[in-house]
XYZ file of C-alpha atoms in Angstrom:
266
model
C 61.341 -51.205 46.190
C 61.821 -48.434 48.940
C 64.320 -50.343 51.693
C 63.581 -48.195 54.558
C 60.280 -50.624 56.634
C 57.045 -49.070 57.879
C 55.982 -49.398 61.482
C 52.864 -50.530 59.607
C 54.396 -52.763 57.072
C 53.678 -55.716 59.581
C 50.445 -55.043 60.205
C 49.483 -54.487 56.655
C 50.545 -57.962 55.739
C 48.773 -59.375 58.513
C 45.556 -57.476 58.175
C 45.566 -58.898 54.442
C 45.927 -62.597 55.489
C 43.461 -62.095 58.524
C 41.205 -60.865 55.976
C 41.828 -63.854 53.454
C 41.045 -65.743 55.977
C 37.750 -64.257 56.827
C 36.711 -64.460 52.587
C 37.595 -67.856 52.928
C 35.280 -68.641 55.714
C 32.812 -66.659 54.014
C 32.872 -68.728 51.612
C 32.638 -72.033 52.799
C 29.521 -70.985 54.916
C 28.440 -69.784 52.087
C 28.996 -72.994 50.096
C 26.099 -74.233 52.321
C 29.579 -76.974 54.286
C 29.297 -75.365 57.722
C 25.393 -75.929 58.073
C 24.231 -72.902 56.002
C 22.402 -72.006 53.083
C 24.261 -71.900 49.608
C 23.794 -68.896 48.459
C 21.856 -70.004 45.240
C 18.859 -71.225 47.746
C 19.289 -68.400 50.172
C 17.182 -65.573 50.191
C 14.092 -67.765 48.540
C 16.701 -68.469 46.120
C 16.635 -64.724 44.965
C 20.197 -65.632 43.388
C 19.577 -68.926 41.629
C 20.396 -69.320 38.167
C 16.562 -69.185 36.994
C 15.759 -66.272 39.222
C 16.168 -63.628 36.678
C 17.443 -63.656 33.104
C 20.652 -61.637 34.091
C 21.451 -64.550 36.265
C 24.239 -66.975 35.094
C 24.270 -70.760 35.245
C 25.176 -72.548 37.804
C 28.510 -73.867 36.798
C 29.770 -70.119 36.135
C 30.494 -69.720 40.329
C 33.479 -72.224 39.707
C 35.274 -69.644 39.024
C 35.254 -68.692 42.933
C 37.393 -71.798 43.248
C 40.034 -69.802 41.434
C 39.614 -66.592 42.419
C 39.971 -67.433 46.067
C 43.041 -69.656 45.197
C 44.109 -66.956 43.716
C 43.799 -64.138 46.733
C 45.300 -66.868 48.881
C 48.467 -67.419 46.797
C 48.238 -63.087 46.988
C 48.006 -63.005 50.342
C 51.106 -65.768 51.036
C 52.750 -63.742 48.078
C 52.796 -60.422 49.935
C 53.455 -61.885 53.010
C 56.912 -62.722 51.976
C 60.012 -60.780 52.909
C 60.100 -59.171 49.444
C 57.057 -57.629 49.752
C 57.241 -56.162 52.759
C 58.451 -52.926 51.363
C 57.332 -53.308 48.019
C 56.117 -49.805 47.211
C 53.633 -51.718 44.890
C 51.458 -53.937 47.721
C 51.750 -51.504 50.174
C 49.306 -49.146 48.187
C 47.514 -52.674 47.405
C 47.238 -54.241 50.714
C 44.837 -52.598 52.337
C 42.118 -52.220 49.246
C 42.751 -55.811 48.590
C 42.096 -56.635 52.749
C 38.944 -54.359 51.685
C 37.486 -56.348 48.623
C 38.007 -59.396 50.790
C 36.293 -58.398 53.749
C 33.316 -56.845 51.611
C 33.355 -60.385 49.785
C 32.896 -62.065 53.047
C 30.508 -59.295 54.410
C 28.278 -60.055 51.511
C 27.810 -63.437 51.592
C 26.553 -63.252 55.352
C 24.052 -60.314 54.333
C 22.687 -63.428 51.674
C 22.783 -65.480 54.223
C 20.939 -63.505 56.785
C 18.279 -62.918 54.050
C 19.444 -59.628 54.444
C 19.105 -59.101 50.377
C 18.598 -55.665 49.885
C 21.704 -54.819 51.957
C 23.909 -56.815 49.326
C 23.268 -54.401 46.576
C 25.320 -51.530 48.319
C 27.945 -54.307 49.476
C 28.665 -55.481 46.103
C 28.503 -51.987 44.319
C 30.749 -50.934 46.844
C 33.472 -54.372 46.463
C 33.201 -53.550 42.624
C 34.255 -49.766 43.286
C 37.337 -51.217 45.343
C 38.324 -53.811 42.486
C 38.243 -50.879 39.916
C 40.129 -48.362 42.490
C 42.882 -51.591 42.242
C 42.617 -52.411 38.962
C 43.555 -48.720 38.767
C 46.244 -49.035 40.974
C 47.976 -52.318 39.240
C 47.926 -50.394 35.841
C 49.588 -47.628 37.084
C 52.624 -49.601 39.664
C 54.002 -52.660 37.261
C 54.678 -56.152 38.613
C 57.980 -56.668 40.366
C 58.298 -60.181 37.908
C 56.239 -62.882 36.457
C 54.660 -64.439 39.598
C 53.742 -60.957 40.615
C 52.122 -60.414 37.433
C 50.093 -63.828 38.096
C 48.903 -63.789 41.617
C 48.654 -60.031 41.625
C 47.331 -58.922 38.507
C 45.532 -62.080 37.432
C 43.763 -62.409 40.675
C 42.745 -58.783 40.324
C 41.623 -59.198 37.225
C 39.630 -62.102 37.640
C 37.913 -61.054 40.566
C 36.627 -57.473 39.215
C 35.624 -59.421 35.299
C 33.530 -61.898 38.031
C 31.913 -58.729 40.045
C 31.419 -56.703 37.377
C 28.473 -59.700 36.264
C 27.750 -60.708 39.942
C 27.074 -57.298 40.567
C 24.387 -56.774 37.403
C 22.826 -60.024 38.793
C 22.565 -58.616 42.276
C 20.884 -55.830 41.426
C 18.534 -57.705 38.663
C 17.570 -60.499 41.770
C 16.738 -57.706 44.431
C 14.520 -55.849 41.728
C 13.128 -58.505 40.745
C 12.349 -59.523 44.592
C 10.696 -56.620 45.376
C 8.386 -57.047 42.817
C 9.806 -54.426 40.456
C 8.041 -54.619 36.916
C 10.359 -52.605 34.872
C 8.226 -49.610 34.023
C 6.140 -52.031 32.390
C 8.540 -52.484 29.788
C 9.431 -56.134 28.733
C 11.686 -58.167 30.967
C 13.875 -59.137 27.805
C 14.500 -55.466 26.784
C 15.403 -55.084 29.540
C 17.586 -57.986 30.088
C 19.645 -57.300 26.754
C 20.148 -53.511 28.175
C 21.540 -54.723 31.484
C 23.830 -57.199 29.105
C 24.798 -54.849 26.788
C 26.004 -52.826 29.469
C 27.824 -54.999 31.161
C 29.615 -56.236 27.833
C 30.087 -52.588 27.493
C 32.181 -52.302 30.795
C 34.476 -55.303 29.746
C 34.937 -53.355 26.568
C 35.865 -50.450 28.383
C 38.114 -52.954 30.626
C 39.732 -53.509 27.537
C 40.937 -50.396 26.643
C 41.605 -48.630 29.641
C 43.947 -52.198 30.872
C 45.398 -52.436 27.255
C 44.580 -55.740 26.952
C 44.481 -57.208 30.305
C 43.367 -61.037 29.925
C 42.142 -62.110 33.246
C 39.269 -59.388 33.717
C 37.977 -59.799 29.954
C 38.342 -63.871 30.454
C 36.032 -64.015 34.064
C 33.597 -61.389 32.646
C 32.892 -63.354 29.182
C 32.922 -66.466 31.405
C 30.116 -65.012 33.301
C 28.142 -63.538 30.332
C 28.617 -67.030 28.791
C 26.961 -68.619 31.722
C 23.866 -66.017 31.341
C 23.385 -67.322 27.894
C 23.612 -71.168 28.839
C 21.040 -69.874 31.298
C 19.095 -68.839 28.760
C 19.155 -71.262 26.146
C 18.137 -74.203 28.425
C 17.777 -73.489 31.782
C 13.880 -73.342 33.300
C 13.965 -69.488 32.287
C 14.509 -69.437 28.728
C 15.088 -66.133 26.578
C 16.370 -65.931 23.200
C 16.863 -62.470 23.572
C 18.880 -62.405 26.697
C 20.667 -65.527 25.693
C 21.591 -64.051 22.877
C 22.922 -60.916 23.594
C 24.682 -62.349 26.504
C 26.465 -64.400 24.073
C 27.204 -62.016 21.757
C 28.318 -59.505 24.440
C 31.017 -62.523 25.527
C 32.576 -62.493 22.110
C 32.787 -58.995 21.534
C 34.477 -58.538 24.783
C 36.878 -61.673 23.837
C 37.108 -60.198 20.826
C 38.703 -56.639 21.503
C 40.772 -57.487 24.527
C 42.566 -59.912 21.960
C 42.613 -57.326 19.370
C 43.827 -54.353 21.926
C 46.144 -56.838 23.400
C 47.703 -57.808 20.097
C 48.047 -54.442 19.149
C 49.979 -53.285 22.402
C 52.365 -56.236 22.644
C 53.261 -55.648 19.004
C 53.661 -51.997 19.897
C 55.882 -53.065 22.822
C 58.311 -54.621 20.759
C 58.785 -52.354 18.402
């Protein structure tokens, strides 16, 4: 912990609450509570779950109800005394006020039917997630609740993007009448899958075994093949290589993170 206060230690905790707040009012608009659309019947309902076969089942956005407790509990967290010049959350604050007001910024370009605008929102929230994902692996948690609300909110919410954001882009092609090169919508469905499961691979091994990003991106893959096995869009294909994809991921996070914690205590 450096002792010595920023002039702008202040303001960084505040712009991260202020900016909490904003996701979280994003959210319940989007929600459809304040009067507006939810954002699975917005845009035509461009993002529903049988929109495209990259698109996950309903259910799977539950996981918004912890990732937003989580970025609350974040935001309180850094707000403390503590944290105030915690070398850590001062390099965090700001991208995490970034991801937050992104989140917020996208749900009001759904909501405007402003679709095509999302796709650059979202990439650009997912490259913010990794830059921090980046940053936690390199600055350690103070202690265990740091570790929690910190790095397991991270986590979470860059596994959930990194899906969200494949299913953006698969609902705006699909929108504007994109046909793939003429090439079948379920090879192409198991490439955009594979990929993704690919990236929480990668997740794996660059994070050592970080839990929370490997658990919200097999959640969502798992959602893709419920989707697909019995929603109104059915493919085998896509159903199964989403579920596939959500075991392998499981799979070597466990495996790398069994391997560095029995490293660790060696």
């Amino acid at each position: 912990m450096d002792p010595t206060p920023a002039k702008n230690d202040t303001l960084r905790q505040i712009v991260v609450a202020a900016s909490a707040v904003a996701a979280i009012i994003g959210s319940f608009i989007g929600s459809g509570a304040a009067g507006g659309t939810q954002i699975q019947n917005a845009s035509n309902g461009a993002l529903s779950a049988d929109s495209t076969l990259i698109a996950p089942g309903g259910p799977a956005f539950s996981i918004w109800s912890v990732i937003y407790l989580g970025l609350v509990a974040y935001a309180v967290w850094q707000f403390l005394p503590k944290q105030k010049t915690e070398h850590r959350h001062r390099l965090l604050g700001y991208p995490v006020a970034a991801s937050l007001l992104l989140n917020a910024a996208w749900i009001l370009s759904v909501q405007f039917d402003l679709l095509p605008l999302s796709v650059p929102i979202i990439a650009v929230l997912l490259a913010v997630l990794a830059y921090i994902f980046v940053l936690i692996l390199r600055h350690r948690p103070t202690n265990t609740v740091d570790a929690i609300v910190t790095d397991g909110t991270m986590g979470l919410y860059l596994g959930w993007v990194c899906v969200a954001t494949a299913a953006n882009i698969s609902a705006v092609l699909v929108a504007a009448g994109f046909n793939g090169f003429g090439l079948n919508p379920n090879a192409w469905a198991v490439f955009v899958l594979a990929v993704a499961a690919a990236v929480g691979v990668a997740l794996a091994i660059y994070g050592k075994g970080r839990l929370a990003p490997a658990a919200s991106l097999s959640w969502g893959l798992a959602w893709v093949a419920v989707a697909r096995f019995s929603g109104e869009l059915l493919s085998t294909p896509a159903a199964t290589s989403a579920l596939v994809g959500a075991i392998v991921v499981v799979a070597v996070t466990l495996i790398i993170r069994l391997r560095t914690v029995t490293t660790s205590a060696r």
